[in-house]
Coordinates of C-alpha atoms in Angstrom, one line a residue:
Chain X
M88 CA 86.8 125.0 125.1
D89 CA 84.4 125.6 122.2
L90 CA 85.1 123.1 119.3
K91 CA 83.0 125.2 116.9
A92 CA 85.2 128.4 117.3
L93 CA 88.4 126.4 117.2
Y94 CA 87.2 124.6 113.8
R95 CA 85.5 127.7 112.4
E96 CA 88.3 130.3 113.4
V97 CA 91.4 128.7 112.6
I98 CA 91.4 124.9 111.7
L99 CA 88.9 125.3 108.6
D100 CA 90.7 128.0 106.7
H101 CA 93.9 126.1 106.7
Y102 CA 92.1 122.6 105.9
K103 CA 90.2 123.7 102.9
A104 CA 93.1 125.9 101.7
P105 CA 96.2 124.5 102.8
R106 CA 99.5 127.1 102.7
N107 CA 102.6 125.9 100.9
T108 CA 101.3 122.4 99.0
T109 CA 103.4 122.9 95.5
P110 CA 105.9 120.3 95.8
L111 CA 109.5 121.6 95.8
V112 CA 112.2 120.6 93.2
Q113 CA 115.3 118.8 94.8
P114 CA 114.3 119.8 98.5
D115 CA 117.7 119.7 100.9
R116 CA 115.5 117.6 103.3
Q117 CA 112.4 115.8 103.4
A118 CA 110.3 113.3 105.4
D119 CA 107.2 111.8 105.5
C120 CA 104.8 110.8 108.6
R121 CA 102.1 108.4 108.7
N122 CA 99.4 108.0 111.4
P123 CA 98.2 104.7 110.2
S124 CA 95.5 104.6 112.8
C125 CA 93.8 108.0 111.4
G126 CA 94.9 107.6 107.8
D127 CA 96.8 111.1 108.2
K128 CA 99.9 111.3 106.0
I129 CA 102.2 114.1 105.4
K130 CA 105.3 114.9 103.6
L131 CA 107.6 117.7 104.3
Q132 CA 110.2 119.3 102.3
L133 CA 112.5 121.9 102.9
K134 CA 114.9 123.9 100.9
F135 CA 117.5 126.2 102.9
D136 CA 119.8 129.3 101.7
N137 CA 122.8 130.2 104.1
D138 CA 121.2 128.0 107.0
R139 CA 117.5 129.4 106.6
V140 CA 114.7 128.1 105.1
S141 CA 114.1 129.6 101.9
E142 CA 111.3 127.0 101.0
V143 CA 108.9 124.5 102.5
A144 CA 106.2 122.3 101.0
M145 CA 103.7 119.9 103.0
L146 CA 102.0 117.6 100.9
G147 CA 99.1 115.4 102.6
N148 CA 95.9 114.4 103.5
G149 CA 93.6 113.4 106.6
C150 CA 91.8 114.8 109.3
A151 CA 91.2 118.6 109.6
I152 CA 93.5 118.9 112.8
S153 CA 96.3 117.0 111.0
Q154 CA 96.1 119.2 107.9
A155 CA 95.6 122.6 109.4
S156 CA 98.5 122.1 112.1
A157 CA 100.9 121.1 109.3
S158 CA 100.0 124.2 107.2
M159 CA 100.2 126.7 109.9
M160 CA 103.6 125.1 110.7
T161 CA 104.9 125.5 107.3
E162 CA 104.2 129.3 107.6
A163 CA 106.2 129.5 110.8
L164 CA 109.4 128.1 109.3
K165 CA 110.4 130.5 106.6
G166 CA 113.8 132.3 107.4
K167 CA 114.3 130.6 110.1
T168 CA 117.7 128.1 111.1
F169 CA 118.1 124.6 112.2
A170 CA 117.9 126.1 116.0
E171 CA 115.4 128.3 115.7
I172 CA 112.8 125.6 114.2
D173 CA 114.1 123.3 117.1
R174 CA 112.9 125.8 119.4
V175 CA 109.6 125.9 117.7
V176 CA 109.1 122.4 117.8
E177 CA 110.1 121.9 121.5
E178 CA 107.3 124.6 122.7
F179 CA 104.7 123.5 120.5
R180 CA 105.6 119.7 121.8
A181 CA 105.1 121.1 125.0
M182 CA 101.5 122.8 124.3
I183 CA 100.3 119.7 122.4
V184 CA 101.6 116.9 123.8
N185 CA 102.3 117.9 127.3
G186 CA 99.7 119.7 127.7
S187 CA 101.7 122.1 129.5
T188 CA 100.6 126.1 130.1
E189 CA 104.4 127.1 130.4
F190 CA 105.3 127.0 126.9
D191 CA 106.8 130.4 125.5
R192 CA 104.0 132.2 123.5
Q193 CA 106.4 134.2 121.7
V194 CA 108.3 131.6 119.7
L195 CA 105.1 129.8 119.0
G196 CA 103.0 133.1 117.7
D197 CA 100.2 132.6 115.8
L198 CA 100.3 128.9 116.4
V199 CA 99.2 129.2 120.3
I200 CA 95.4 129.4 118.7
L201 CA 95.8 125.5 118.6
E202 CA 96.4 125.5 122.2
G203 CA 92.9 123.9 122.8
V204 CA 93.7 120.7 120.9
A205 CA 95.9 119.5 123.6
K206 CA 92.8 118.8 125.5
L207 CA 91.2 116.5 122.5
H208 CA 93.8 113.8 123.8
A209 CA 92.7 111.4 120.8
R210 CA 93.6 114.1 118.4
V211 CA 96.9 114.9 119.7
K212 CA 98.7 112.7 117.2
C213 CA 96.6 114.2 114.3
A214 CA 98.1 117.6 115.5
M215 CA 101.5 116.2 115.6
C216 CA 101.7 114.7 112.4
G217 CA 103.4 117.5 110.5
W218 CA 105.5 118.2 113.2
S219 CA 107.2 114.9 113.4
A220 CA 107.7 115.0 109.7
L221 CA 109.7 118.2 110.1
D222 CA 111.3 116.9 113.0
A223 CA 112.5 113.6 111.1
A224 CA 113.7 116.2 107.8
L225 CA 116.0 117.8 110.1
H226 CA 117.7 115.1 112.5
G227 CA 116.1 111.6 111.1
D228 CA 117.9 109.1 108.6
G229 CA 115.8 109.3 105.8
S230 CA 113.0 106.6 107.3
D231 CA 109.2 107.7 107.7
V232 CA 108.0 108.3 111.0
N233 CA 105.0 106.2 112.3
L234 CA 103.2 107.9 114.9
D235 CA 101.4 105.0 116.1
E236 CA 104.8 103.5 117.3
D237 CA 105.6 107.0 119.2
R238 CA 105.5 105.9 122.9
E239 CA 105.3 109.7 123.7
M240 CA 102.1 109.8 122.0
P241 CA 98.5 109.3 123.7
A242 CA 97.9 105.6 123.7
S243 CA 95.6 104.5 120.8
S244 CA 95.4 101.7 118.5
R245 CA 94.5 101.1 115.0
G246 CA 92.4 98.6 115.9
Chain V
M205 CA 64.3 102.6 99.3
M206 CA 62.2 102.1 102.3
N207 CA 58.8 102.8 103.9
S208 CA 58.8 106.3 105.3
E209 CA 57.4 106.6 108.3
S210 CA 59.0 108.5 111.2
P211 CA 58.2 108.1 114.9
A212 CA 58.1 110.9 117.4
G213 CA 58.2 110.9 121.1
A214 CA 58.1 107.5 122.8
E215 CA 59.7 104.6 121.3
V216 CA 56.9 102.7 119.7
G217 CA 56.3 100.1 117.2
T218 CA 58.3 97.0 118.1
A219 CA 57.7 94.3 120.8
L220 CA 60.2 95.8 123.3
D221 CA 59.4 98.1 125.8
V222 CA 62.3 100.3 125.2
N223 CA 61.5 103.2 127.5
R224 CA 61.3 100.6 130.5
L225 CA 64.4 98.7 129.7
R226 CA 66.3 102.0 129.3
K227 CA 66.1 102.5 133.2
D228 CA 68.0 99.0 133.6
F229 CA 71.3 100.8 132.1
P230 CA 73.0 103.5 134.5
A231 CA 75.2 104.8 132.1
L232 CA 72.4 106.0 129.8
R233 CA 71.7 108.3 132.7
R234 CA 75.1 110.1 131.8
M235 CA 75.5 113.5 130.6
V236 CA 78.1 114.1 127.8
N237 CA 78.9 117.8 126.8
G238 CA 75.8 118.7 128.4
H239 CA 73.6 116.4 126.5
P240 CA 72.1 113.1 127.7
L241 CA 74.4 110.2 126.2
V242 CA 73.4 108.5 122.9
Y243 CA 75.6 105.4 122.8
F244 CA 76.1 104.3 119.2
D245 CA 79.3 102.3 119.8
N246 CA 77.6 98.9 120.5
T247 CA 79.7 97.2 118.0
A248 CA 83.0 97.8 120.0
A249 CA 81.2 97.2 123.3
T250 CA 77.7 97.5 125.0
L251 CA 76.4 99.0 127.9
K252 CA 76.0 96.9 130.8
P253 CA 72.4 96.7 132.5
Q254 CA 72.5 96.8 136.9
S255 CA 71.5 92.9 137.0
V256 CA 75.2 92.3 135.3
I257 CA 76.8 95.0 137.5
D258 CA 75.0 93.6 140.5
S259 CA 75.8 90.1 139.9
I260 CA 79.6 90.9 139.3
S261 CA 79.4 92.7 142.8
R262 CA 77.6 89.8 144.6
V263 CA 80.7 87.6 143.5
Y264 CA 83.0 89.7 144.8
S265 CA 81.0 90.6 147.9
D266 CA 79.8 86.9 149.1
Y267 CA 82.0 84.2 147.1
P268 CA 85.1 85.4 145.9
A269 CA 86.7 82.2 145.8
N270 CA 88.7 80.5 143.1
V271 CA 86.8 77.5 141.2
H272 CA 87.4 73.9 140.7
R273 CA 89.5 73.9 143.7
G274 CA 88.5 74.0 146.8
I275 CA 86.2 71.3 148.9
H276 CA 84.6 74.6 151.0
M277 CA 81.5 76.2 150.5
L278 CA 82.6 79.5 148.9
S279 CA 84.6 77.6 146.1
E280 CA 81.6 75.5 145.6
E281 CA 79.4 78.4 145.1
A282 CA 81.8 79.9 142.8
T283 CA 82.3 76.8 140.6
N284 CA 78.5 76.2 140.5
A285 CA 77.9 79.8 139.2
Y286 CA 80.6 79.5 136.8
E287 CA 79.4 76.0 135.4
E288 CA 75.8 77.3 135.6
A289 CA 76.7 79.9 133.0
R290 CA 78.2 77.6 130.9
V291 CA 74.7 75.8 130.6
K292 CA 73.3 79.1 130.0
V293 CA 75.6 79.7 127.1
A294 CA 74.9 76.7 125.5
R295 CA 70.7 76.9 126.1
F296 CA 71.2 80.8 124.5
L297 CA 73.0 79.2 121.5
N298 CA 71.3 76.0 121.3
A299 CA 74.9 73.8 121.6
R300 CA 74.5 70.3 121.8
E301 CA 75.9 70.2 125.4
P302 CA 77.5 72.9 127.8
D303 CA 80.7 71.0 127.5
E304 CA 81.1 72.4 123.4
I305 CA 81.5 75.8 125.3
V306 CA 85.2 77.1 126.4
Y307 CA 85.5 80.5 128.1
T308 CA 88.1 82.8 126.5
L309 CA 88.9 86.3 126.7
N310 CA 87.1 87.5 123.7
T311 CA 86.8 86.7 120.0
T312 CA 90.5 87.3 118.7
D313 CA 91.4 84.8 121.8
S314 CA 89.0 82.3 120.7
I315 CA 90.1 82.5 116.9
N316 CA 94.1 82.3 118.5
H317 CA 92.8 78.8 120.3
I318 CA 91.5 77.6 116.8
A319 CA 94.5 78.3 114.9
G320 CA 96.8 77.8 117.8
S321 CA 95.4 74.5 118.8
W322 CA 93.7 72.8 115.7
G323 CA 95.5 75.1 112.9
E324 CA 98.9 74.0 114.3
A325 CA 98.1 70.5 114.1
N326 CA 96.3 70.3 111.0
I327 CA 97.5 72.8 108.6
G328 CA 100.5 72.1 106.4
P329 CA 102.9 72.9 103.6
G330 CA 100.6 73.3 100.8
D331 CA 97.3 73.5 102.4
E332 CA 95.1 76.4 101.7
V333 CA 93.2 78.5 104.4
L334 CA 90.3 81.0 102.8
V335 CA 89.0 83.9 104.4
T336 CA 87.1 87.1 103.1
D337 CA 88.3 90.7 102.7
M338 CA 85.1 91.7 105.2
E339 CA 86.6 89.8 107.8
H340 CA 87.8 91.7 111.2
H341 CA 91.3 91.6 111.9
A342 CA 90.5 89.1 114.6
N343 CA 89.5 86.5 112.1
F344 CA 92.2 87.6 109.5
V345 CA 95.6 88.0 111.1
P346 CA 95.5 84.7 113.1
W347 CA 95.2 83.0 109.9
Q348 CA 97.7 84.8 107.7
Q349 CA 100.2 84.4 110.2
L350 CA 99.2 80.2 110.6
C351 CA 99.6 80.3 106.9
M352 CA 103.2 81.8 107.1
R353 CA 103.9 79.8 109.9
K354 CA 103.2 76.7 108.1
G355 CA 104.0 77.1 104.5
A356 CA 100.2 77.3 103.7
K357 CA 98.5 79.5 101.2
F358 CA 96.3 82.1 102.6
Q359 CA 93.3 82.7 100.3
V360 CA 91.4 86.1 100.4
A361 CA 87.6 86.1 99.1
H362 CA 86.7 89.5 97.6
V363 CA 83.9 91.7 98.3
L364 CA 81.3 93.2 95.7
S365 CA 80.7 97.2 95.7
S366 CA 77.7 96.4 97.6
G367 CA 79.5 95.2 100.3
Q368 CA 78.4 91.5 99.9
L369 CA 80.8 88.5 99.6
D370 CA 82.1 87.7 96.0
R371 CA 80.3 84.2 95.7
E372 CA 81.9 83.7 92.6
D373 CA 85.5 84.6 94.0
F374 CA 84.9 82.6 97.0
D375 CA 84.0 79.5 95.0
S376 CA 87.0 80.2 92.8
K377 CA 89.3 79.9 96.0
L378 CA 87.7 76.8 97.5
N379 CA 89.2 73.9 96.3
E380 CA 90.1 70.0 97.6
R381 CA 93.5 71.9 99.2
T382 CA 91.5 74.3 101.4
K383 CA 91.7 72.9 105.2
L384 CA 90.0 75.6 106.6
V385 CA 87.2 78.5 106.0
A386 CA 86.9 81.4 108.3
C387 CA 84.1 84.2 107.8
A388 CA 81.9 86.6 109.6
H389 CA 78.6 85.8 110.3
V390 CA 77.6 89.5 110.3
S391 CA 80.3 92.4 108.8
N392 CA 81.4 94.7 112.0
V393 CA 81.4 97.4 109.2
S394 CA 78.7 96.8 106.4
A395 CA 76.6 94.5 108.4
V396 CA 76.4 92.1 105.5
V397 CA 75.0 88.9 107.0
N398 CA 76.8 85.9 105.4
P399 CA 75.1 82.6 104.6
I400 CA 77.0 80.7 106.8
R401 CA 75.1 77.4 106.5
E402 CA 75.7 77.5 102.4
L403 CA 79.1 78.5 102.9
A404 CA 79.9 76.0 105.5
E405 CA 78.4 73.2 103.3
Q406 CA 80.4 74.2 100.5
A407 CA 83.4 73.9 102.8
H408 CA 82.8 70.4 104.1
R409 CA 82.2 69.5 100.2
V410 CA 85.8 69.6 100.1
G411 CA 86.8 68.7 103.2
A412 CA 87.5 71.8 104.9
I413 CA 86.4 73.2 108.6
F414 CA 84.4 76.1 109.0
V415 CA 85.0 78.6 111.5
A416 CA 82.2 81.7 112.1
D417 CA 83.0 85.0 113.6
C418 CA 79.8 85.3 115.4
A419 CA 81.0 88.8 117.2
Q420 CA 78.3 90.6 115.7
S421 CA 75.4 88.2 115.2
V422 CA 75.1 86.3 118.7
P423 CA 74.4 89.7 120.2
H424 CA 71.8 91.0 117.8
M425 CA 69.7 88.0 116.3
P426 CA 68.8 84.5 117.4
V427 CA 71.6 82.0 116.5
D428 CA 71.2 78.5 116.5
L429 CA 74.5 76.7 116.4
Q430 CA 73.1 73.5 115.5
A431 CA 71.5 74.9 112.8
L432 CA 74.3 77.3 111.6
G433 CA 76.1 74.5 110.2
A434 CA 79.8 75.9 111.4
D435 CA 82.1 73.5 113.1
F436 CA 83.8 76.5 115.4
I437 CA 82.3 79.8 116.5
A438 CA 83.9 82.8 118.2
C439 CA 82.2 85.9 120.2
S440 CA 82.5 88.4 122.6
A441 CA 80.5 88.4 125.8
Y442 CA 81.1 92.4 126.2
K443 CA 79.5 92.9 123.0
F444 CA 76.0 91.3 124.6
L445 CA 76.0 93.3 128.0
A446 CA 78.3 91.3 129.6
P447 CA 81.4 92.2 131.5
F448 CA 84.8 92.6 129.9
G449 CA 87.1 89.9 130.2
V450 CA 85.0 87.1 128.5
G451 CA 84.7 85.6 125.1
I452 CA 83.1 82.4 123.9
L453 CA 84.8 79.5 121.6
W454 CA 82.3 76.9 120.8
G455 CA 83.3 73.8 118.9
R456 CA 82.1 70.6 117.7
R457 CA 82.5 68.0 120.6
E458 CA 84.4 65.5 118.4
L459 CA 86.8 68.5 117.2
L460 CA 87.2 69.9 120.6
D461 CA 88.2 66.2 122.1
S462 CA 90.7 65.5 119.1
M463 CA 92.4 69.3 119.7
P464 CA 95.8 69.7 122.0
P465 CA 95.3 72.3 124.8
Y466 CA 96.2 75.7 123.5
R467 CA 97.6 76.7 126.8
T468 CA 99.0 74.4 129.5
G469 CA 99.5 74.8 133.3
G470 CA 97.1 75.0 136.4
N471 CA 93.4 73.8 136.0
M472 CA 93.7 72.5 132.8
I473 CA 95.3 69.1 133.9
A474 CA 94.1 65.3 135.1
E475 CA 97.2 63.9 136.1
V476 CA 101.1 65.6 136.6
S477 CA 104.1 63.6 137.3
R478 CA 107.9 64.6 136.8
E479 CA 107.8 62.7 133.4
H480 CA 104.1 63.3 132.0
T481 CA 101.0 65.2 132.1
R482 CA 97.6 63.8 131.2
F483 CA 95.3 66.7 130.4
N484 CA 91.7 67.4 131.3
V485 CA 88.6 66.7 129.2
A486 CA 87.4 69.4 126.9
P487 CA 86.3 72.3 127.7
H488 CA 88.6 72.4 130.9
K489 CA 91.6 71.5 129.3
F490 CA 91.3 74.8 127.3
E491 CA 90.9 77.2 130.1
A492 CA 94.7 77.1 131.7
G493 CA 95.1 79.1 134.9
T494 CA 92.2 81.1 137.2
P495 CA 89.6 82.6 134.7
S496 CA 87.7 85.6 135.2
I497 CA 85.5 84.1 137.2
A498 CA 83.2 87.0 137.8
D499 CA 83.2 87.8 134.3
V500 CA 81.8 84.8 133.6
I501 CA 79.4 84.5 136.0
G502 CA 78.3 88.4 135.2
M503 CA 78.0 86.8 131.4
G504 CA 75.1 84.4 132.7
A505 CA 73.2 87.5 134.4
A506 CA 73.8 89.1 130.7
I507 CA 72.3 86.0 129.1
D508 CA 69.3 86.0 131.4
Y509 CA 68.9 89.7 131.0
L510 CA 68.9 89.1 126.9
E511 CA 66.1 86.0 127.2
Q512 CA 63.9 87.8 129.3
W513 CA 63.3 90.3 126.7
G514 CA 63.9 87.6 124.0
M515 CA 66.2 87.7 121.1
Q516 CA 63.8 87.6 118.3
A517 CA 62.1 90.8 119.5
I518 CA 65.7 92.5 120.0
Y519 CA 66.2 91.8 116.5
E520 CA 63.0 93.1 115.4
H521 CA 63.7 96.3 117.0
E522 CA 67.2 96.6 116.0
V523 CA 66.0 95.8 112.4
E524 CA 63.3 98.7 112.6
L525 CA 66.4 101.1 114.1
S526 CA 68.4 100.4 111.3
R527 CA 65.7 100.9 108.5
Y528 CA 64.8 104.3 109.9
M529 CA 68.6 105.2 110.6
H530 CA 69.3 104.4 106.8
E531 CA 66.3 106.0 105.3
R532 CA 67.5 109.2 107.4
L533 CA 71.3 109.0 106.3
A534 CA 69.9 108.4 102.4
D535 CA 68.4 111.5 102.9
M536 CA 71.6 113.4 103.4
P537 CA 73.7 114.8 100.6
G538 CA 77.3 114.3 100.9
V539 CA 76.9 111.2 103.1
R540 CA 77.7 107.7 101.7
V541 CA 77.1 104.2 103.6
I542 CA 79.5 101.7 103.0
G543 CA 77.5 98.5 101.3
D544 CA 74.3 98.9 99.9
W545 CA 71.0 98.7 102.2
F546 CA 69.0 95.2 102.4
P547 CA 66.0 94.2 103.9
G548 CA 66.9 92.9 107.8
K549 CA 70.2 94.7 107.7
P550 CA 71.3 94.9 111.4
A551 CA 71.4 98.1 113.0
I552 CA 75.2 99.1 111.6
A553 CA 75.8 102.2 109.2
S554 CA 79.4 102.8 108.5
F555 CA 79.7 105.8 106.3
H556 CA 81.6 108.7 104.6
L557 CA 80.8 112.1 104.5
D558 CA 82.3 114.0 101.5
Y559 CA 83.0 117.1 103.3
A560 CA 84.6 115.7 106.6
H561 CA 87.4 113.7 107.6
P562 CA 85.8 110.7 110.1
H563 CA 87.8 111.9 113.2
D564 CA 86.5 115.0 112.6
V565 CA 83.1 114.1 112.3
A566 CA 82.9 111.8 115.1
Q567 CA 84.7 114.9 117.5
F568 CA 81.5 117.0 116.7
L569 CA 79.4 114.3 117.4
N570 CA 80.9 114.0 120.8
E571 CA 80.3 117.3 121.3
E572 CA 76.8 116.8 120.8
G573 CA 76.8 113.6 123.2
V574 CA 76.6 111.0 120.4
A575 CA 79.2 108.0 120.7
V576 CA 80.3 106.8 117.5
R577 CA 83.4 105.2 116.3
S578 CA 85.8 106.4 113.6
G579 CA 88.6 105.0 111.7
L580 CA 89.3 101.4 110.3
H581 CA 87.1 99.4 113.0
C582 CA 89.5 96.8 112.8
A583 CA 88.8 96.1 109.5
E584 CA 91.6 97.3 106.9
P585 CA 91.4 95.0 104.3
L586 CA 87.4 95.8 104.1
H587 CA 88.1 99.6 103.9
C588 CA 91.1 98.8 101.3
A589 CA 88.9 96.9 99.0
L590 CA 86.3 99.6 98.9
G591 CA 89.0 102.5 98.4
L592 CA 88.2 103.9 101.7
S593 CA 90.8 105.4 104.5
S594 CA 88.4 105.4 107.1
S595 CA 84.7 105.8 107.9
T596 CA 82.5 106.8 111.0
R597 CA 80.4 104.2 112.4
A598 CA 77.1 104.2 114.0
S599 CA 76.0 100.7 115.5
L600 CA 72.8 100.7 117.7
Y601 CA 71.5 98.1 120.2
L602 CA 68.7 97.0 122.2
Y603 CA 68.3 100.2 124.4
N604 CA 68.4 102.6 121.4
T605 CA 65.8 104.8 120.0
H606 CA 64.3 106.6 117.0
D607 CA 65.0 109.6 118.6
E608 CA 68.3 109.2 119.7
I609 CA 68.8 108.7 115.3
D610 CA 67.6 111.8 114.9
R611 CA 70.2 113.5 117.4
M612 CA 73.0 111.8 115.4
I613 CA 71.4 113.1 112.2
A614 CA 71.0 116.7 113.6
A615 CA 74.5 116.2 115.1
I616 CA 75.5 115.4 111.4
K617 CA 74.1 118.5 109.9
T618 CA 75.8 120.4 112.6
V619 CA 78.9 119.0 110.9
E620 CA 77.6 119.9 107.3
E621 CA 77.1 123.4 108.4
I622 CA 80.5 123.8 109.9
F623 CA 82.4 121.9 106.8
A624 CA 80.2 122.2 103.6

């Protein structure tokens, strides 16, 4: 994998100018995810209109991969239902966390460009930060997610 | 800020024959992403010379027997080599006697011994323990937790923006209720060198004992325990060329003698009956169970290796590398090093780039074969005190060169091109 190309072609664009960063007024769902070991932090907010995402916002800071992955995610959410979002999360997780090549490219669309991150094991948590916030916003009990405590993530320590 | 002189080509200018000693480290022959490895993560763990690797191999080939047990020859050989390493450590650190040296697993384990044994027996409600904001978590969390268990007050002396200890704040938090002071000899982030002797004398004046975390001093400079002034020190052998699995706890003999064992069981007893156990004497009463024998013996080989070159020569080489590294970093726009430079600063530079996150920096440096660390370096309170969420850290050792620093600087320029 060409790391420079991955950063230059995709990641830096979203890192320097992340999409959908205006905080929502009275979001229907929201959740926070942190990677304390990295210092990544993302708040994800959603508004629904007739079961479909009408507005989305990501607010946070951290490394380029965490912010770019979350930014690209927000672009993929608009107009989708709960079930459709779950499908995207599932396929994205298969691609990044499991390193599978069997994921559904059509469901992921532009997000497949992040496939190379799966090979950067130490960065998988970075790429998943926004996605875990999304998962918690849809299915969680309102509490924050700490990805350092997620046993499905590659082993790491905050030192 | 510093003398500007850029050595090129062969490593020159110090007493160490670095080009020769580099051949002793097999890992330096590795290629990483198509580049010769530049290993700048020595604060976390160092590479191992062939003589250390061979010494471990000899234990497992020739005398892989347990210590302090058998009458048979292999056990006797293992015991002799294991105890010989203790003599080497004592000489290396100028301890009064080998029996003041306790083998542990690592610095964290050493400090847990002090907290769990001396601390449990001597700290009570209303007492105070004083540490600093620049501690590694190993010398912070055990004291914080001890204080919570005992109803004691956990005091933390601040650091100045220069990275140096705030001596006024330290003085104001040291009082007759302070029972123990714990402080790093050298910070693993800013490389600040604390005046342990002065601080220990202050602690002793109020009747407190002094624990020095020497994890980043023992590997890099001559340390003389009888001159240092501390009552306990802790360090990790794998940070000075030795195998993983061994740390050192040194304590004044009278303190070690007065302390209860931290762990009980095999190997640490003198006599056991149904009703009663009499413990062995220090250091053995602290070494419960079968230790990591081959690794202890490998540590002896690491000390032999370091002494062959001399700690003063190693220190001078690293200080020269440090001067050069900080000078090169200071020339780069958008690079901020944590803590001010000072003469004799050990070769650690933790830095932040205005334009890129430390994890992205480390990722791109790895792409160029340069191994650095990114994150909090087990020193979250220090990053918090200095207002940083994380940093990238380059830490050098005796085998590193000016050319390798140039390669790191070139790799940082790549990051700048991509991000800035």
